[in-house]
Coordinates of C-alpha atoms in Angstrom, one line a residue:
X1 CA -76.9 3.2 34.5
X2 CA -73.8 2.0 32.6
X3 CA -70.4 2.6 34.1
X4 CA -68.9 5.6 32.1
X5 CA -65.5 4.1 32.4
X6 CA -66.5 1.3 30.2
X7 CA -67.2 3.8 27.3
X8 CA -63.9 5.5 27.9
X9 CA -62.1 2.2 27.3
X10 CA -64.2 0.9 24.4
X11 CA -61.3 0.7 22.0
X12 CA -58.6 -0.1 24.6
X13 CA -56.3 -3.0 23.7
X14 CA -53.4 -2.2 26.0
X15 CA -51.9 -5.2 27.7
X16 CA -53.4 -7.7 25.2
X17 CA -51.2 -10.4 23.7
X18 CA -51.5 -10.3 19.9
X19 CA -50.0 -12.5 17.2
X20 CA -49.9 -11.1 13.6
X21 CA -49.0 -13.5 10.8
X22 CA -47.5 -12.0 7.7
X23 CA -46.7 -9.1 10.0
X24 CA -43.3 -8.0 8.5
X25 CA -44.8 -5.9 5.7
X26 CA -47.9 -4.5 4.1
X27 CA -51.3 -5.0 5.8
X28 CA -49.8 -7.2 8.5
X29 CA -47.2 -4.6 9.5
X30 CA -49.8 -1.8 9.5
X31 CA -52.1 -3.8 11.8
X32 CA -49.1 -4.8 14.0
X33 CA -48.1 -1.1 14.3
X34 CA -51.6 -0.1 15.3
X35 CA -51.6 -2.6 18.2
X36 CA -48.1 -1.8 19.3
X37 CA -48.8 1.9 19.4
X38 CA -52.0 1.1 21.4
X39 CA -50.1 -0.7 24.2
X40 CA -50.4 -4.4 23.2
X41 CA -47.6 -6.9 23.2
X42 CA -47.3 -8.0 19.6
X43 CA -45.7 -11.0 18.1
X44 CA -44.7 -10.7 14.5
X45 CA -44.7 -13.9 12.3
X46 CA -43.3 -14.2 8.8
X47 CA -41.5 -16.7 6.8
X48 CA -38.4 -14.5 6.4
X49 CA -36.6 -14.3 9.8
X50 CA -34.6 -11.2 8.7
X51 CA -37.7 -9.3 7.6
X52 CA -39.4 -10.1 11.0
X53 CA -36.3 -8.8 12.8
X54 CA -36.3 -5.6 10.8
X55 CA -40.1 -5.1 11.4
X56 CA -39.6 -5.6 15.1
X57 CA -36.8 -3.1 15.2
X58 CA -39.0 -0.6 13.5
X59 CA -42.0 -1.3 15.8
X60 CA -40.0 -1.4 19.0
X61 CA -39.7 2.4 19.0
X62 CA -43.5 2.6 19.7
X63 CA -43.8 -0.3 22.2
X64 CA -43.4 -4.0 22.6
X65 CA -42.8 -6.2 19.5
X66 CA -41.3 -9.7 19.3
X67 CA -40.3 -11.7 16.2
X68 CA -41.5 -15.3 15.8
X69 CA -40.6 -16.4 12.2
X70 CA -42.3 -19.5 10.8
X71 CA -43.5 -21.0 7.5
X72 CA -47.3 -21.3 7.9
X73 CA -47.7 -23.0 4.5
X74 CA -47.0 -26.3 6.3
X75 CA -48.9 -27.8 9.3
X76 CA -45.6 -28.4 11.1
X77 CA -44.8 -24.7 10.8
X78 CA -48.2 -23.8 12.4
X79 CA -47.6 -26.2 15.3
X80 CA -44.0 -25.0 15.8
X81 CA -45.2 -21.4 15.9
X82 CA -47.9 -22.3 18.5
X83 CA -45.3 -24.1 20.6
X84 CA -42.9 -21.2 20.4
X85 CA -45.6 -18.7 21.5
X86 CA -46.6 -21.1 24.3
X87 CA -43.1 -21.0 25.7
X88 CA -43.4 -17.3 26.1
X89 CA -47.0 -16.7 26.9
X90 CA -49.7 -18.6 28.9
X91 CA -52.5 -17.0 26.8
X92 CA -53.3 -15.3 23.5
X93 CA -55.9 -12.5 23.3
X94 CA -55.9 -11.8 19.6
X95 CA -54.8 -13.9 16.5
X96 CA -54.6 -12.0 13.2
X97 CA -54.4 -14.4 10.4
X98 CA -52.9 -12.2 7.7
X99 CA -50.2 -14.4 6.0
X100 CA -51.2 -14.9 2.4
X101 CA -50.0 -15.7 -1.1
X102 CA -51.2 -14.8 -4.6
X103 CA -50.6 -16.5 -8.0
X104 CA -51.7 -15.2 -11.3
X105 CA -51.6 -17.2 -14.5
X106 CA -53.7 -17.9 -17.5
X107 CA -56.3 -20.7 -17.3
X108 CA -54.3 -22.9 -19.8
X109 CA -51.0 -22.4 -17.9
X110 CA -52.1 -22.3 -14.3
X111 CA -49.8 -24.7 -12.4
X112 CA -50.6 -27.1 -9.6
X113 CA -47.7 -25.7 -7.6
X114 CA -49.2 -22.2 -7.7
X115 CA -52.6 -23.5 -6.7
X116 CA -51.2 -25.5 -3.8
X117 CA -49.0 -22.6 -2.6
X118 CA -52.0 -20.3 -2.3
X119 CA -54.4 -22.7 -0.7
X120 CA -51.7 -24.2 1.7
X121 CA -51.0 -20.7 3.1
X122 CA -54.3 -18.9 2.8
X123 CA -56.7 -21.6 3.9
X124 CA -54.9 -24.6 5.3
X125 CA -52.3 -22.6 7.2
X126 CA -55.0 -20.4 8.8
X127 CA -57.1 -23.4 9.9
X128 CA -54.2 -25.4 11.4
X129 CA -52.8 -22.4 13.1
X130 CA -56.2 -21.7 14.8
X131 CA -56.3 -25.4 15.7
X132 CA -52.9 -25.3 17.3
X133 CA -53.5 -22.0 19.1
X134 CA -57.0 -22.7 20.5
X135 CA -55.7 -23.7 24.0
X136 CA -53.9 -20.4 24.3
X137 CA -57.0 -18.5 23.0
X138 CA -59.2 -20.3 25.5
X139 CA -56.9 -19.4 28.3
X140 CA -57.5 -15.7 27.5
X141 CA -61.3 -16.0 26.9
X142 CA -64.2 -15.0 29.0
X143 CA -67.9 -14.3 28.1
X144 CA -67.4 -10.6 28.7
X145 CA -64.0 -10.3 26.9
X146 CA -63.7 -13.1 24.4
X147 CA -60.5 -14.1 22.7
X148 CA -60.5 -12.9 19.1
X149 CA -59.5 -14.4 15.8
X150 CA -59.4 -12.0 12.9
X151 CA -58.9 -13.5 9.5
X152 CA -57.9 -11.3 6.6
X153 CA -60.1 -12.0 3.5
X154 CA -60.6 -10.0 0.4
X155 CA -63.3 -8.2 -1.6
X156 CA -62.2 -10.6 -4.4
X157 CA -64.2 -13.2 -2.5
X158 CA -67.4 -11.2 -3.1
X159 CA -67.2 -11.1 -6.9
X160 CA -65.5 -12.6 -10.0
X161 CA -62.2 -10.7 -10.5
X162 CA -61.1 -9.6 -13.9
X163 CA -57.6 -11.0 -13.2
X164 CA -56.7 -14.6 -13.6
X165 CA -56.0 -15.2 -9.9
X166 CA -58.1 -18.3 -9.7
X167 CA -56.6 -19.8 -6.5
X168 CA -56.4 -16.5 -4.7
X169 CA -60.1 -15.5 -5.1
X170 CA -61.2 -19.0 -4.4
X171 CA -59.1 -19.3 -1.3
X172 CA -60.4 -16.0 0.1
X173 CA -64.0 -17.1 -0.4
X174 CA -63.0 -20.3 1.5
X175 CA -61.5 -18.1 4.3
X176 CA -64.8 -16.2 4.6
X177 CA -66.9 -19.3 4.8
X178 CA -64.4 -21.1 7.1
X179 CA -64.5 -18.1 9.4
X180 CA -68.3 -18.3 9.8
X181 CA -68.0 -22.0 10.4
X182 CA -65.4 -21.5 13.1
X183 CA -67.3 -18.7 14.7
X184 CA -70.2 -21.0 15.3
X185 CA -68.0 -23.7 16.7
X186 CA -65.9 -21.5 18.9
X187 CA -68.6 -19.2 20.3
X188 CA -69.3 -21.6 23.2
X189 CA -65.6 -21.3 24.2
X190 CA -65.9 -17.5 24.2
X191 CA -63.7 -17.1 21.1
X192 CA -65.0 -14.8 18.3
X193 CA -64.0 -15.2 14.7
X194 CA -64.4 -12.4 12.2
X195 CA -63.0 -11.4 8.8
X196 CA -61.7 -8.1 7.5
X197 CA -62.1 -8.0 3.7
X198 CA -59.8 -5.2 2.4
X199 CA -60.1 -3.6 -1.0
X200 CA -57.1 -2.2 -2.8
X201 CA -54.2 -1.7 -0.5
X202 CA -50.9 -0.6 -2.0
X203 CA -49.1 -3.9 -1.4
X204 CA -46.6 -6.0 -3.3
X205 CA -49.6 -7.9 -4.6
X206 CA -51.1 -4.8 -6.3
X207 CA -47.8 -3.6 -7.9
X208 CA -48.2 -5.3 -11.2
X209 CA -51.8 -4.1 -11.7
X210 CA -50.8 -0.5 -10.9
X211 CA -47.9 -0.6 -13.4
X212 CA -50.2 -1.9 -16.1
X213 CA -53.3 0.2 -15.6
X214 CA -52.3 3.2 -13.6
X215 CA -53.9 4.5 -10.3
X216 CA -56.8 6.4 -11.9
X217 CA -58.1 3.3 -13.7
X218 CA -57.6 1.1 -10.7
X219 CA -59.5 3.4 -8.4
X220 CA -62.3 4.0 -10.9
X221 CA -64.7 1.5 -9.3
X222 CA -64.0 2.7 -5.7
X223 CA -66.7 5.2 -4.6
X224 CA -64.4 6.9 -2.1
X225 CA -61.6 7.1 -4.7
X226 CA -58.6 6.2 -2.7
X227 CA -56.6 3.1 -1.6
X228 CA -57.0 1.3 1.7
X229 CA -54.8 3.2 4.2
X230 CA -52.8 1.5 6.9
X231 CA -54.9 3.2 9.5
X232 CA -58.1 1.8 7.9
X233 CA -56.8 -1.8 8.5
X234 CA -55.3 -1.1 11.9
X235 CA -58.4 0.7 13.1
X236 CA -60.8 -2.1 12.0
X237 CA -58.7 -4.8 13.6
X238 CA -58.5 -2.8 16.9
X239 CA -62.3 -2.4 16.9
X240 CA -62.8 -6.1 16.5
X241 CA -60.2 -6.9 19.2
X242 CA -61.5 -4.3 21.8
X243 CA -64.5 -4.1 24.1
X244 CA -66.3 -2.3 21.3
X245 CA -66.2 -5.5 19.1
X246 CA -66.8 -8.1 21.9
X247 CA -70.2 -9.1 20.7
X248 CA -69.4 -9.4 17.0
X249 CA -68.6 -12.8 15.6
X250 CA -69.1 -14.5 12.2
X251 CA -69.0 -11.1 10.4
X252 CA -67.2 -10.2 7.2
X253 CA -66.3 -6.5 7.3
X254 CA -65.4 -4.9 3.9
X255 CA -62.8 -2.2 4.2
X256 CA -62.9 -1.1 0.6
X257 CA -64.2 2.5 0.3
X258 CA -67.6 1.2 -0.8
X259 CA -66.4 -1.0 -3.6
X260 CA -68.6 -4.0 -2.4
X261 CA -71.7 -1.9 -2.9
X262 CA -71.0 -1.4 -6.6
X263 CA -70.2 -5.1 -7.4

């Protein structure tokens, strides 16, 4: 007979050490708030130190949040962040790779600088941060309760977008595949790697599209006819980070109101 206490704590993440990149706004802030409210100690990383400080001030009313600003578009920034975290913690239970960039431009005018900015942060930054943090993740890992890496992908990686966001959609497809590759490599070390692929979240990235097309047109292909909510993202991340998600690795979970089923 299974211990009933295990079921009562299936989604418990209290006491876990969590790092959320891109955590000062949007999806990252929503996920960070979910973990803080659930009793985790959450480190917020973003490029803008002031924005990180403001986010931590907001989150601290619910629990424990600490700012660790860094530029993750450069390998040195990834290593510096890992070093800074290692000076405060001897392990890391959960890494949320959410920091990302988008660049939209016509095919004829798409700049190399825009392409590099997107890939440097979305793909290279995620990989080298994982590389730098693997020792801290291993220190938290066990077969029964693995350390968790959760990469934020996109449903744009499932289909060809109508917008000219060539680097963004390509980078998110790379994140999905890289995550599966890392899941296979890190499983023997009791570290899981999964992807949350959100649909349309009311973020800064979506502002231009909403202004041009309007909410009704934007939501037309979404079966559940609403935007991704903060609780949708936080809840999925907590599931993957808790006992409930301990045996899940190499998965890409769409959080998109059913949009992926209509593509």
